Amino acid sequence: MPAITNHMPTEELQRIDAAHHMHPFTTGDELSAKGARVITRAKGVYLTDSEGIEILDAMAGLWCVNIGYGRDELADVAARQMKELPYYNTFFQTTHVPVIALSQKLAELAPGDLNHIFYAGSGSEANDTNLRMVRTYWAQKGKPDKNVVIARWNGYHGSSMGSGSLGGMVGIHSQGGLPIPNIHHIPQPHWWAEGGDMSPEDFGLARAQELEKAILELGEDRVAAFIAEPVQGAGGVIVPPATYWPEIQRICDKYGVLLIADEVICGFGRTGNWFGSQTMDIRPDIMTVAKGLSSGYIPIGGSIVSDEVAKVINACEFNHGYTYSGHPVAAAVALENLRIIEEENIIGHVRDVVAPYLKEKWEALTDHPLVGEARIVGMMGSIALTPNKATRAAFASEAGTVGYMCRERCFANALVMRHVGDRMIISPPLVITPAEVDILIERARKSLDETYEAVMAKGLMQAAA
Ligand code: PXG
């Protein structure tokens, strides 16, 4: 068999891919018929595909390439670490220098007394850890029945049995026997879609109070923890009303419910601070991290936990861990990534330069006939496509029809902008420049114009009854 290289014809690469590679969250047969887009290289905020087309990646991969593509420093650190110590585990009373250094750094960066890290290979694994850790925490404190975790509909926490159960994605729950027992979901603070006639402030408060209602129904002695993303990502970049998080914090404090902030997307600068918890002014007991921890260059995730949680867990043998918990190469790469974020003041660039610039351009998209609202926090934004801005109506067509059309136009216009239903979302690399933001917005507008034309031509500008 010939070696497979970048220089093979695209169709040949697509044929072999279709024959042997099963893609996540994909209808395999449909993709095989169409052929997957083959990405061959990337630099800065741009991807290059096998046809040589340069595409502006306004999703930073899958919300993770915070420092942008093509940073040789990370490759060099990985190579050095592989030569020195490519692998050793952190089980059986051993440790190594990269994991020691990364742990110290994360403890320094994380807010409050979040000073202890349990490592995983991904966000899903880290949330599985959290689920077992909070239940073990309460069992150790003599409350084994305090084992229910409350989460939110349309939240995303991963796709393993545990993390997929914590998430509130019905598509995930519908396959493979999820959710597992003792996970309880409450509604999300999605004002645009679900707020009806309420003001965003009243609605945010009402949705936070759903947590209190659930705790009272289940019983305070049954509820171990509440898990949520500071800003929902995969659910459609849903920014909660300002009233939401303070009320959630009050309720968690009042009933002794551990607060888990899933920072897998929000962490490491995405919202303009190191962590989304700082932007939303909350005090979690545990933060889930992954993605931006290594800017996606290598798989690594973890749970950053408070002194109190660590004290209780460390007093017992926590029968939990992964072969790659604290992998030395991943730890070394993550540490180098954090060094770059810090020394190059990338979060300052977000906060003071590019996020304010992007916000202005992004919010101006509401002048487009298809765009109802535009929401953005730091470098994660969304726009709602609607046939009627005044009523915030959904389209009469099946949810996601128009969003998908828009995403396809974006692809054709060399822009990766995703759709979640009929919301379009962006999460570009944090290092994007104002000039590159101009290109992003220009391509987004062109794609919206083309989508609007097609929507009108097909008679789809109709509100659902
Ligand atoms: N928590 C959050 C908040 C996430 O966004 C995970 C946990 C799980 O991480 P891993 O590393 O196990 O994938 C995620 C992942 C999408 C999409 O379509 C989003 C994610 C993953 C895959 C697709 O937006 N987020």
XYZ file of C-alpha atoms and ligand atoms in Angstrom:
490
model
C 0.000 0.000 0.000
C 1.353 3.448 -0.868
C 2.090 5.820 1.988
C -0.750 8.238 2.647
C 0.450 11.830 2.310
C -0.801 15.391 1.932
C -0.100 15.082 -1.773
C -2.669 12.385 -2.503
C -5.717 13.524 -4.451
C -8.494 14.662 -2.123
C -10.945 12.051 -3.440
C -8.518 9.267 -2.644
C -8.021 10.499 0.924
C -11.786 10.822 1.306
C -12.357 7.311 -0.006
C -9.923 5.740 2.466
C -11.314 7.872 5.298
C -14.850 6.756 4.486
C -13.765 3.114 4.340
C -12.129 2.981 7.758
C -12.686 6.044 9.910
C -15.810 6.431 12.067
C -16.403 10.136 12.793
C -17.850 11.516 16.064
C -21.375 12.984 16.003
C -21.706 12.195 12.287
C -24.038 10.180 10.093
C -21.328 8.047 8.518
C -23.233 7.111 5.390
C -24.079 10.710 4.563
C -20.499 11.807 5.066
C -19.144 8.943 2.961
C -21.366 10.034 0.097
C -20.208 13.630 0.389
C -16.565 13.141 1.400
C -14.984 14.682 4.482
C -13.112 17.944 4.229
C -9.421 17.111 4.568
C -7.393 19.610 6.608
C -3.690 19.401 5.948
C -2.049 22.226 7.892
C -2.700 25.337 9.923
C -1.001 28.530 11.010
C -2.266 31.323 13.233
C -6.018 31.510 12.707
C -5.993 29.833 9.287
C -6.502 26.220 8.239
C -5.439 24.907 4.845
C -7.395 22.089 3.221
C -6.240 19.475 0.720
C -7.336 21.706 -2.161
C -5.042 24.428 -0.882
C -7.900 26.643 0.294
C -7.168 28.843 3.320
C -10.022 28.919 5.775
C -10.393 31.311 8.695
C -11.096 29.100 11.700
C -13.548 31.084 13.799
C -14.078 28.041 16.064
C -10.430 27.568 17.170
C -10.749 23.916 16.186
C -13.317 22.696 18.672
C -13.146 25.741 20.981
C -9.616 24.866 21.995
C -6.761 26.370 19.956
C -6.538 29.447 22.171
C -2.972 30.451 21.230
C -3.530 29.753 17.525
C -1.980 27.142 15.281
C 1.654 26.559 14.472
C 3.477 27.433 17.683
C 6.791 25.594 17.387
C 7.530 26.029 21.098
C 4.903 23.436 21.968
C 6.290 20.961 19.442
C 9.809 21.499 20.762
C 8.758 20.961 24.369
C 6.894 17.777 23.385
C 9.920 16.431 21.526
C 12.241 17.227 24.426
C 9.916 15.594 26.948
C 9.426 12.506 24.777
C 13.161 12.010 24.658
C 13.637 12.537 28.395
C 10.615 10.741 29.833
C 7.890 9.889 27.306
C 5.662 8.210 29.817
C 5.373 7.330 33.386
C 2.249 7.033 35.471
C 1.182 8.908 38.571
C -0.318 5.856 40.264
C 1.486 3.826 42.913
C 3.083 6.711 44.764
C 5.102 8.125 41.872
C 5.264 11.507 40.209
C 7.418 13.397 37.699
C 8.666 16.912 37.087
C 6.226 18.086 34.361
C 3.164 17.173 36.417
C 4.624 18.800 39.538
C 5.318 22.009 37.642
C 1.929 22.103 35.911
C 0.083 21.480 39.182
C 1.884 24.331 40.911
C 1.098 26.632 37.980
C -2.588 25.712 37.849
C -2.929 26.207 41.600
C -1.416 29.671 41.163
C -3.724 30.601 38.269
C -6.961 29.164 39.622
C -9.023 31.506 41.812
C -9.528 31.217 45.566
C -8.421 28.014 47.251
C -8.667 25.836 44.158
C -5.218 24.412 44.726
C -5.365 20.714 43.820
C -5.588 19.020 40.432
C -6.765 15.541 39.485
C -5.756 14.883 35.873
C -7.637 13.279 33.019
C -7.185 12.927 29.290
C -10.207 14.989 28.285
C -13.145 17.027 29.507
C -15.424 13.994 29.478
C -13.045 12.045 31.672
C -12.623 14.990 34.029
C -16.381 15.290 34.475
C -16.619 11.559 35.145
C -14.000 12.175 37.836
C -16.103 15.018 39.243
C -19.190 12.868 39.445
C -17.370 10.190 41.437
C -15.446 12.739 43.471
C -18.470 14.721 44.741
C -20.335 11.525 45.635
C -17.251 10.191 47.416
C -16.838 13.530 49.181
C -20.300 13.339 50.748
C -19.999 9.626 51.499
C -16.767 10.362 53.352
C -18.625 12.971 55.354
C -21.172 10.361 56.387
C -23.812 11.371 53.842
C -23.825 8.612 51.195
C -27.358 9.560 50.135
C -26.271 13.078 49.210
C -25.471 11.754 45.740
C -27.712 13.515 43.236
C -26.051 15.912 40.832
C -28.177 18.649 39.322
C -27.285 19.801 35.819
C -29.076 21.663 33.038
C -30.968 20.772 29.908
C -28.882 21.727 26.860
C -25.700 21.838 28.939
C -22.711 19.959 27.514
C -20.243 18.097 29.690
C -18.931 15.351 27.385
C -20.188 12.151 25.802
C -19.037 9.315 28.083
C -21.642 7.562 30.266
C -21.111 9.892 33.194
C -20.418 13.176 31.453
C -23.079 12.517 28.816
C -25.551 11.980 31.647
C -24.529 15.261 33.270
C -25.048 17.005 29.966
C -28.585 17.778 28.952
C -28.452 16.872 25.278
C -31.442 14.739 24.341
C -29.594 13.366 21.318
C -26.951 11.912 23.635
C -29.478 10.642 26.180
C -31.391 8.841 23.444
C -28.554 6.416 22.693
C -26.908 3.889 24.989
C -29.009 4.056 28.139
C -28.298 7.524 29.475
C -28.725 9.287 31.811
C -27.380 7.091 34.590
C -29.302 7.310 37.901
C -29.286 10.253 40.270
C -28.683 13.009 37.765
C -31.410 15.651 37.680
C -31.799 18.300 34.977
C -33.267 21.788 35.319
C -34.029 24.276 32.506
C -31.358 26.546 31.035
C -31.207 30.367 31.257
C -31.831 30.807 27.514
C -33.844 34.017 27.427
C -34.049 34.415 23.621
C -35.659 31.022 23.072
C -37.477 30.425 26.331
C -37.921 33.790 28.059
C -41.388 34.562 26.693
C -42.644 37.947 27.883
C -40.321 38.148 30.882
C -37.460 40.630 31.045
C -34.053 38.948 30.789
C -33.383 39.894 34.441
C -36.593 38.370 35.785
C -36.093 35.319 33.616
C -32.506 34.814 34.802
C -33.676 34.923 38.392
C -36.552 32.543 37.697
C -34.269 30.037 36.002
C -31.763 30.177 38.856
C -34.600 29.550 41.288
C -35.343 26.322 39.408
C -32.243 25.057 41.218
C -33.716 25.896 44.611
C -37.004 24.263 43.622
C -35.188 21.079 42.596
C -33.159 20.995 45.817
C -36.304 21.386 47.913
C -38.121 18.692 45.918
C -35.252 16.211 46.052
C -34.332 17.114 49.623
C -31.303 19.087 50.697
C -29.703 15.895 52.051
C -29.853 14.251 48.635
C -28.145 16.904 46.490
C -24.368 16.595 46.186
C -23.550 19.177 43.544
C -24.693 21.456 40.764
C -22.689 21.488 37.516
C -22.860 24.135 34.806
C -20.785 25.927 32.211
C -20.262 29.622 33.137
C -21.401 30.352 29.570
C -22.972 27.424 27.691
C -20.846 26.625 24.661
C -21.986 23.612 22.654
C -25.601 24.466 23.505
C -25.268 27.589 21.335
C -23.170 30.151 23.246
C -25.969 31.035 25.599
C -25.031 33.954 27.811
C -27.079 33.919 31.014
C -28.802 37.135 32.165
C -26.755 39.024 34.772
C -29.141 37.970 37.538
C -28.543 34.249 37.023
C -25.161 33.376 38.526
C -25.378 35.428 41.748
C -28.623 33.642 42.569
C -27.133 30.219 41.745
C -24.198 30.976 44.034
C -26.564 32.026 46.842
C -28.563 28.802 46.497
C -25.492 26.527 46.435
C -24.159 28.268 49.552
C -27.472 28.081 51.366
C -28.035 24.351 50.872
C -24.459 23.089 51.057
C -24.417 22.024 47.419
C -20.986 21.822 45.776
C -20.668 24.038 42.718
C -18.841 22.552 39.735
C -17.962 25.106 37.055
C -17.302 23.330 33.772
C -14.548 25.542 32.381
C -13.637 23.265 29.471
C -14.540 26.004 26.985
C -14.550 29.096 29.231
C -11.154 28.432 30.805
C -7.780 29.870 29.810
C -8.799 33.249 28.510
C -11.877 32.557 26.416
C -14.103 34.970 28.386
C -11.428 37.637 28.959
C -10.188 36.280 32.294
C -8.249 33.138 33.101
C -11.530 31.444 33.994
C -15.202 32.001 33.198
C -15.879 31.749 36.937
C -14.016 35.043 37.358
C -15.994 36.687 34.554
C -19.265 35.471 36.081
C -18.054 36.194 39.624
C -18.695 32.747 41.066
C -16.781 30.648 43.592
C -16.801 27.043 42.432
C -15.639 24.128 44.583
C -14.417 22.301 41.495
C -13.533 23.493 37.977
C -13.397 21.134 35.001
C -10.624 22.030 32.547
C -9.419 20.646 29.190
C -9.239 22.143 25.662
C -7.487 25.529 26.180
C -5.273 24.009 28.893
C -3.042 22.780 26.062
C -4.633 24.902 23.320
C -5.668 21.532 21.888
C -2.108 20.631 20.899
C -2.277 17.478 23.015
C -5.089 15.790 24.949
C -5.241 16.729 28.628
C -7.989 17.581 31.085
C -8.497 17.766 34.797
C -10.464 18.778 37.840
C -9.154 21.689 39.896
C -10.552 21.303 43.396
C -10.712 23.343 46.589
C -8.674 22.796 49.729
C -11.771 21.476 51.486
C -12.700 18.933 48.789
C -9.085 17.802 48.493
C -8.800 17.408 52.265
C -11.781 15.045 52.381
C -10.837 13.072 49.264
C -7.184 12.780 50.259
C -8.215 11.177 53.554
C -9.437 8.068 51.737
C -8.166 5.997 48.840
C -10.026 7.436 45.846
C -10.261 4.412 43.555
C -10.111 6.401 40.378
C -7.606 7.391 37.700
C -6.600 7.003 34.093
C -3.451 5.596 32.485
C -2.794 9.065 31.144
C -3.652 11.068 34.298
C -0.881 13.666 34.369
C 0.866 12.350 31.240
C 4.353 13.914 31.223
C 4.319 15.040 27.591
C 0.819 16.491 27.908
C 1.773 18.219 31.160
C 4.903 19.723 29.621
C 2.981 20.986 26.588
C 0.221 22.447 28.779
C 2.789 24.231 30.912
C 4.408 25.739 27.822
C 0.987 26.816 26.574
C 0.295 28.566 29.888
C 3.684 30.236 29.702
C 2.839 31.635 26.269
C -0.595 32.846 27.376
C 0.961 34.575 30.374
C 4.172 35.996 28.889
C 2.521 37.206 25.699
C -0.313 38.729 27.703
C -2.852 36.973 25.501
C -5.633 37.518 28.019
C -4.801 41.240 28.062
C -4.992 41.189 24.249
C -8.460 39.639 24.522
C -9.732 41.934 27.247
C -8.298 45.242 26.089
C -7.928 44.876 22.330
C -9.695 42.215 20.366
C -12.773 41.296 22.430
C -14.076 44.911 22.526
C -13.393 45.213 18.783
C -15.119 41.909 17.992
C -18.065 42.791 20.251
C -18.759 45.979 18.338
C -18.617 44.254 14.937
C -20.528 41.195 16.148
C -23.370 43.163 17.698
C -23.663 45.255 14.531
C -24.745 42.052 12.735
C -28.199 42.606 14.233
C -28.792 45.073 11.391
C -28.975 42.039 9.093
C -32.539 40.941 8.222
C -31.901 37.366 9.433
C -30.234 38.206 12.741
C -32.356 38.640 15.856
C -29.919 38.920 18.731
C -26.138 38.895 18.941
C -24.534 37.813 22.208
C -20.859 37.734 23.044
C -18.631 37.311 26.101
C -14.927 37.706 25.494
C -14.190 35.521 22.487
C -17.310 33.373 22.378
C -20.290 34.710 20.485
C -23.597 33.705 18.958
C -26.300 35.157 16.750
C -29.892 33.997 16.577
C -31.345 33.626 13.089
C -35.048 34.374 13.043
C -37.915 35.085 10.620
C -39.298 37.699 13.052
C -37.040 39.724 15.315
C -39.861 41.385 17.230
C -41.426 38.127 18.391
C -38.103 36.200 18.588
C -39.840 33.543 16.512
C -38.356 30.236 15.464
C -38.551 29.241 11.795
C -41.455 27.073 10.657
C -38.934 24.765 8.986
C -37.329 22.022 11.034
C -34.978 23.521 13.642
C -31.480 23.876 12.230
C -32.496 24.003 8.554
C -31.560 27.665 8.132
C -28.552 27.390 10.465
C -27.203 24.527 8.389
C -27.693 26.512 5.179
C -25.721 29.368 6.713
C -22.943 27.067 7.882
C -22.614 25.678 4.362
C -22.350 29.207 2.958
C -19.651 29.958 5.538
C -17.682 26.899 4.434
C -17.998 28.016 0.812
C -16.719 31.448 1.853
C -13.669 30.058 3.657
C -14.944 30.628 7.165
C -15.515 28.050 9.882
C -18.571 29.324 11.746
C -20.752 26.628 13.306
C -24.482 26.339 13.775
C -26.394 24.973 16.734
C -29.949 24.724 15.518
C -30.614 28.146 14.028
C -27.945 29.924 16.101
C -24.572 30.646 14.534
C -21.594 30.499 16.888
C -17.967 31.592 16.941
C -15.060 30.969 19.273
C -11.941 32.094 17.405
C -8.330 31.696 18.556
C -7.621 34.316 21.230
C -4.667 35.646 19.237
C -6.847 36.787 16.343
C -6.056 40.391 15.362
C -8.544 43.195 14.652
C -7.616 42.954 10.940
C -8.467 39.246 10.989
C -11.722 40.030 12.801
C -12.591 42.293 9.857
C -12.110 39.332 7.510
C -14.187 37.104 9.775
C -17.052 39.610 9.835
C -16.866 40.277 6.095
C -17.142 36.535 5.355
C -19.898 36.110 7.943
C -21.918 38.953 6.355
C -21.463 37.537 2.881
C -22.626 34.140 4.123
C -25.622 35.670 5.900
C -26.555 37.574 2.716
C -26.389 34.403 0.640
C -28.370 32.483 3.250
C -31.023 35.210 3.298
C -31.356 35.085 -0.474
C -31.766 31.317 -0.395
C -34.206 31.470 2.532
C -36.349 33.991 0.637
C -36.136 32.004 -2.597
C -37.290 28.839 -0.831
C -40.062 30.596 1.079
C -38.492 29.716 4.423
C -38.841 33.162 6.017
C -41.855 31.838 7.919
C -42.364 31.815 11.677
C -43.366 28.622 13.440
C -46.970 28.662 14.606
N -17.353 20.212 29.015
C -17.602 21.174 28.125
C -18.153 22.481 28.596
C -17.322 20.963 26.777
O -17.587 21.922 25.891
C -16.568 18.741 27.349
C -16.846 19.029 28.661
C -16.016 17.402 27.008
O -14.690 17.491 26.668
P -14.014 16.360 25.729
O -12.570 16.741 25.794
O -14.268 15.042 26.363
O -14.639 16.458 24.386
C -16.787 19.726 26.370
C -16.463 19.434 24.941
C -19.433 21.034 19.855
C -18.538 20.207 20.692
O -20.005 20.497 18.899
C -18.172 20.644 21.945
C -17.372 19.832 22.734
C -16.911 18.629 22.260
C -17.283 18.201 20.998
C -18.101 18.983 20.204
O -19.591 22.218 20.120
N -17.068 20.263 23.994
